[in-house]
GROMACS .gro file of C-alpha atoms in nm:
model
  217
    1UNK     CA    1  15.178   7.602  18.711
    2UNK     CA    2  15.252   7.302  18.471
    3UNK     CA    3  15.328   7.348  18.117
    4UNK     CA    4  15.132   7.192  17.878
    5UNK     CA    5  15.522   6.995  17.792
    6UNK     CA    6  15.520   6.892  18.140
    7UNK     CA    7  15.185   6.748  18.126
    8UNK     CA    8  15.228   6.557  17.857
    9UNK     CA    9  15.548   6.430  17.972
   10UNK     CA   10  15.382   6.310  18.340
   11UNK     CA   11  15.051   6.189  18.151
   12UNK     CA   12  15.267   5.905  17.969
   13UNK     CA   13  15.433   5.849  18.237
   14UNK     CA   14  15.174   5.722  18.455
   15UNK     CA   15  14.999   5.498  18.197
   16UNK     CA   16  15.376   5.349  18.158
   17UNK     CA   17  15.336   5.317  18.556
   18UNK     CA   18  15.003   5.149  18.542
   19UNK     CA   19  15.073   4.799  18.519
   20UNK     CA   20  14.673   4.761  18.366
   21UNK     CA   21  14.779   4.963  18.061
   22UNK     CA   22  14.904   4.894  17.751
   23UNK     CA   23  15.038   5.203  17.597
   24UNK     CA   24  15.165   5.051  17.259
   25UNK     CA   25  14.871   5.220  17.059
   26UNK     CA   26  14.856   5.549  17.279
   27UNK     CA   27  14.856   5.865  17.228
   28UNK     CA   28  14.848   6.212  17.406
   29UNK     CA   29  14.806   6.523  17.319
   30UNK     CA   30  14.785   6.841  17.587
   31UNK     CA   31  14.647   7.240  17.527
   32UNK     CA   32  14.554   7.429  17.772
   33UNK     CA   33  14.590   7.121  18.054
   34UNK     CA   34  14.297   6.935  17.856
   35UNK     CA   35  14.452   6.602  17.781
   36UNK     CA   36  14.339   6.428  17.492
   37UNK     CA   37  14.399   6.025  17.459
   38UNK     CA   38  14.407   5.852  17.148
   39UNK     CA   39  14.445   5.545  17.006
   40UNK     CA   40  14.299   5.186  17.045
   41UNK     CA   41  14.300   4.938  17.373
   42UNK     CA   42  14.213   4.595  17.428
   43UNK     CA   43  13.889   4.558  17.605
   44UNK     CA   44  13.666   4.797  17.766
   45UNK     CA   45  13.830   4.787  18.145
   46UNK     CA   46  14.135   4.944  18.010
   47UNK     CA   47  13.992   5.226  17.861
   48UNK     CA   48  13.861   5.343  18.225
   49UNK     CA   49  14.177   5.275  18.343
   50UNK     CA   50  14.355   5.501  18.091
   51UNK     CA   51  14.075   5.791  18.157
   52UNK     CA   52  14.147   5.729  18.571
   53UNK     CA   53  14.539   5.734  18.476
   54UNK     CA   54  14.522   6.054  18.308
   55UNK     CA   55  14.279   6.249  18.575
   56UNK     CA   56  14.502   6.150  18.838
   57UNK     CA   57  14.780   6.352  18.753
   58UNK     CA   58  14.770   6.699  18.899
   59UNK     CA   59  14.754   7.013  18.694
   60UNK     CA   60  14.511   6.806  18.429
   61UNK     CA   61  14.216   7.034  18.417
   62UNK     CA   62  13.982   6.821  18.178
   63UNK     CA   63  14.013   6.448  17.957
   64UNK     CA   64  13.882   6.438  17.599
   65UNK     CA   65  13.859   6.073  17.542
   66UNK     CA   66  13.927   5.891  17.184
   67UNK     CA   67  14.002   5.595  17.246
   68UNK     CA   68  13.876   5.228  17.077
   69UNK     CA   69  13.804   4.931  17.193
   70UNK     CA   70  13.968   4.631  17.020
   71UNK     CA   71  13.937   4.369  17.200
   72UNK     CA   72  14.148   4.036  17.042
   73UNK     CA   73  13.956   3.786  16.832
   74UNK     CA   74  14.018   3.510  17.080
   75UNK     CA   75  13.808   3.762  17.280
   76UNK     CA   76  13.527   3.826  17.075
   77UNK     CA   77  13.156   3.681  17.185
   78UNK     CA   78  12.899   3.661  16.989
   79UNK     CA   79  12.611   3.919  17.084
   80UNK     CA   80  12.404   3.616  17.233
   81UNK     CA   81  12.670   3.483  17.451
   82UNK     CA   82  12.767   3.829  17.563
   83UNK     CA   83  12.429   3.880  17.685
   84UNK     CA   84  12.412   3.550  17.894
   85UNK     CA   85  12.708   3.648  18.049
   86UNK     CA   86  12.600   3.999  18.141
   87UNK     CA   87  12.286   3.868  18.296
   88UNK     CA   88  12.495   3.635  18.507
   89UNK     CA   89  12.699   3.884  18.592
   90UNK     CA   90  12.445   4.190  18.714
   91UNK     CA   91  12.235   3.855  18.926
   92UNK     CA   92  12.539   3.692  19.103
   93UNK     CA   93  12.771   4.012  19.168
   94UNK     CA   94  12.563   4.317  19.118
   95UNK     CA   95  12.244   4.149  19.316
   96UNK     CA   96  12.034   4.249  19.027
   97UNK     CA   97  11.745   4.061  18.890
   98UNK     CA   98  11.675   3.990  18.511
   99UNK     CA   99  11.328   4.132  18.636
  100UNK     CA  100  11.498   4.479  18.710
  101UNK     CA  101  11.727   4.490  18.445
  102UNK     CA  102  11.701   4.415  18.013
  103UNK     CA  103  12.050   4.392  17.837
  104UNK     CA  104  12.073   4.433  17.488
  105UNK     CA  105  12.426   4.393  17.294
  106UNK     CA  106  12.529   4.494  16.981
  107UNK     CA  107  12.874   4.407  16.856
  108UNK     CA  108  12.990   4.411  17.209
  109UNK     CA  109  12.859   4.708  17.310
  110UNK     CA  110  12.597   4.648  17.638
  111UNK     CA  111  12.268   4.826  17.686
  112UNK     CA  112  12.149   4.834  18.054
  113UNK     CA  113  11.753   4.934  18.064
  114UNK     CA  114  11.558   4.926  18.411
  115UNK     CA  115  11.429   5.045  18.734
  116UNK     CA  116  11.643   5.008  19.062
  117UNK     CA  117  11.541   5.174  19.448
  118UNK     CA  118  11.905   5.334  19.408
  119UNK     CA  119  12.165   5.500  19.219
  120UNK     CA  120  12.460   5.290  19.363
  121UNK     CA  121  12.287   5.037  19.238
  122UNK     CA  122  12.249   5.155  18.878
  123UNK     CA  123  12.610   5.223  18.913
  124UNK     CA  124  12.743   4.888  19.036
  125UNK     CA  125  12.561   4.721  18.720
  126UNK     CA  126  12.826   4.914  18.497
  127UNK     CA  127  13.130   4.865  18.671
  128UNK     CA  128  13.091   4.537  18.663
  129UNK     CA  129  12.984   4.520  18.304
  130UNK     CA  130  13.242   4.692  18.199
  131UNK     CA  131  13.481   4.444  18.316
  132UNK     CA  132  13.366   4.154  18.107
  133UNK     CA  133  13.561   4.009  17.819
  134UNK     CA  134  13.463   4.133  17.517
  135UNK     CA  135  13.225   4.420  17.627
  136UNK     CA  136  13.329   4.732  17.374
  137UNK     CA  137  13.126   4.957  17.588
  138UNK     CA  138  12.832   5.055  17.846
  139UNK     CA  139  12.546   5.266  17.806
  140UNK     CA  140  12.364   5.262  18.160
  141UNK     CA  141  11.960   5.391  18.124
  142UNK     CA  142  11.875   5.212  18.438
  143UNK     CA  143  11.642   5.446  18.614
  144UNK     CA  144  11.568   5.551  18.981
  145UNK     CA  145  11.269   5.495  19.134
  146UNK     CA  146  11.063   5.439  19.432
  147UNK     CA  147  11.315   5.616  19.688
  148UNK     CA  148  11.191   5.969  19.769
  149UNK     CA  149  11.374   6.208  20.030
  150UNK     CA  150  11.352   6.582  20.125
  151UNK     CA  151  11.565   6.821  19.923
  152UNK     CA  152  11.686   6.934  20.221
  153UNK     CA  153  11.806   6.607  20.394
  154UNK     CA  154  11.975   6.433  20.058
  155UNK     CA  155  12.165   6.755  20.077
  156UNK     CA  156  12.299   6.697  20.451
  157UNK     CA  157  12.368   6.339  20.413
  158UNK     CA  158  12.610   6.461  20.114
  159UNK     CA  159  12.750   6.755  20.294
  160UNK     CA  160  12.840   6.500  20.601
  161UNK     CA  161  13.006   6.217  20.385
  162UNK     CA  162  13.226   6.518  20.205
  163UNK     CA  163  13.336   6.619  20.497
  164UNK     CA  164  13.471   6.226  20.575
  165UNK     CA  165  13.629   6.195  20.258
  166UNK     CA  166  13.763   6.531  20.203
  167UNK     CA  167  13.693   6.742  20.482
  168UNK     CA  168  13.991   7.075  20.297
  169UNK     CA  169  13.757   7.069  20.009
  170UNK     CA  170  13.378   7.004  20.143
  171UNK     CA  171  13.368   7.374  20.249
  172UNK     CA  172  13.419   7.472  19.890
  173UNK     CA  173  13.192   7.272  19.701
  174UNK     CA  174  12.798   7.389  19.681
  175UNK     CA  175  12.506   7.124  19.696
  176UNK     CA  176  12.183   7.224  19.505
  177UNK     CA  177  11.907   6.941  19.525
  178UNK     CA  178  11.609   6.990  19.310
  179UNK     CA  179  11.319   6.680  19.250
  180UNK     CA  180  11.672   6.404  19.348
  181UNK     CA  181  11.877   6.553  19.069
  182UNK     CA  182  12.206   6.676  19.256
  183UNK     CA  183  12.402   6.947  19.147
  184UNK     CA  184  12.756   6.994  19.267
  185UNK     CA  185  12.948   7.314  19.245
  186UNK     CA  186  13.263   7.513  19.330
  187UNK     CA  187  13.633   7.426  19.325
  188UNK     CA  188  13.824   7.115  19.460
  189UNK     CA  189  14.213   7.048  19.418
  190UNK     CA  190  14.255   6.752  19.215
  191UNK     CA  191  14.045   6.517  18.997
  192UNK     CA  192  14.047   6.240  19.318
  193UNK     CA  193  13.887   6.501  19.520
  194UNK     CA  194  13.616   6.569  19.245
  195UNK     CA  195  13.531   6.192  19.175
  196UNK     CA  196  13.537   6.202  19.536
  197UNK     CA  197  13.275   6.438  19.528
  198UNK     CA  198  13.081   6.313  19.276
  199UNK     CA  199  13.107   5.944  19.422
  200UNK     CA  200  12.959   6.057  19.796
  201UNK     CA  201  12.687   6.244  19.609
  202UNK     CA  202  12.584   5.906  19.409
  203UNK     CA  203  12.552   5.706  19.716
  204UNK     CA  204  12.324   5.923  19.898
  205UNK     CA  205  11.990   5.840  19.920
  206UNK     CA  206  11.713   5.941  19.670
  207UNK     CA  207  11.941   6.067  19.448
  208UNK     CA  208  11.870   6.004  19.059
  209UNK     CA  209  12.073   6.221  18.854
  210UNK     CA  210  12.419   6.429  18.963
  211UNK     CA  211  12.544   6.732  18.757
  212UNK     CA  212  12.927   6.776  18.816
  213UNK     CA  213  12.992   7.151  18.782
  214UNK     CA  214  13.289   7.145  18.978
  215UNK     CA  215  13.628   7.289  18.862
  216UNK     CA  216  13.982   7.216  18.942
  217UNK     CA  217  14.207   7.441  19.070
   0.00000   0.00000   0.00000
């Protein structure tokens, strides 16, 4: 088992690895293998990359993330614009009508409000947010409606796609469906194998809502 040194010590050495980060104003702190990052990035795409950075070493058992966004001047939109471009954005890459989804921005920060047939849908509409200049954040209220399926059935369509993606863990990981909210427990190895997880339960079908209860071992 790692020490909390050697954590630390592997933690800073993947952001140093990942070419997407810039680890001039970061910070990291380890007890207990909880990693905590601090400090400020540029934009809003770099901050998920320094969360991803930090779960994918092994022996990290949980990220506490304090991190700002900053983004450069030259970078810096006014609200207005901001919005424009989010619209364009969720129509021409996300497939999502202005019908479906209302934006509201507020220094930066993007507020996605609607009603989509899917959860993958509701969660392509933030990843590509996110990846706009001068978006400080995303808070994602798009809800799911007008997809029902059996309890039952959303539960063996998950069960079958674990076992594709990660067929050592999928025996170790429960699936409790109640009214589309998913609920995934258990233990899996690494935090790849729980976003994994967490990822094939999202794209099943009448999901709304997935609780991650899953620990790492």
């Amino acid at each position: 088992m790692k020490t909390d040194e050697q954590l630390k010590r592997e933690v800073e050495e993947e952001l140093h690895y990942d070419c997407a980060i810039n680890t001039a104003n970061l910070g990291v702190e380890v007890k207990d293998g909880i990693v905590t990052l601090l400090g400020s990035l540029a934009s809003y795409v770099e901050k998920i990359a320094t969360e991803k950075a930090a779960q994918r070493v092994a022996g990290v058992r949980a990220v506490v993330v304090k991190l700002e966004v900053r983004p450069p001047s030259n970078d810096m939109l006014p609200d207005e614009e901001t919005a424009n471009m989010v619209r364009s954005a969720l129509r021409w890459t996300a497939g999502l009508s202005q019908d479906a989804v209302k934006v509201q921005v507020e220094k930066g920060w993007v507020t996605l409000r609607g009603e989509v047939p899917s959860a993958h849908l509701a969660h392509r509409a933030t990843r590509v947010v996110r990846r706009l200049r001068g978006v400080t954040g995303v808070s994602n209220l798009i809800d799911v409606v007008g997809v029902h399926a059996a309890a039952d059935d959303i539960a063996s369509e998950i069960g079958r796609a674990l076992e594709r993606h990660a067929a050592r863990e999928a025996k170790h990981i429960h699936i409790q469906v109640r009214d589309g909210t998913v609920t995934l427990s258990g233990k899996v190895g690494s935090y790849a194998q729980r976003s994994a997880a967490r990822g094939a339960a999202w794209s099943a079908t009448g999901v709304r809502a997935v609780v991650d209860e899953l620990d790492i071992e």
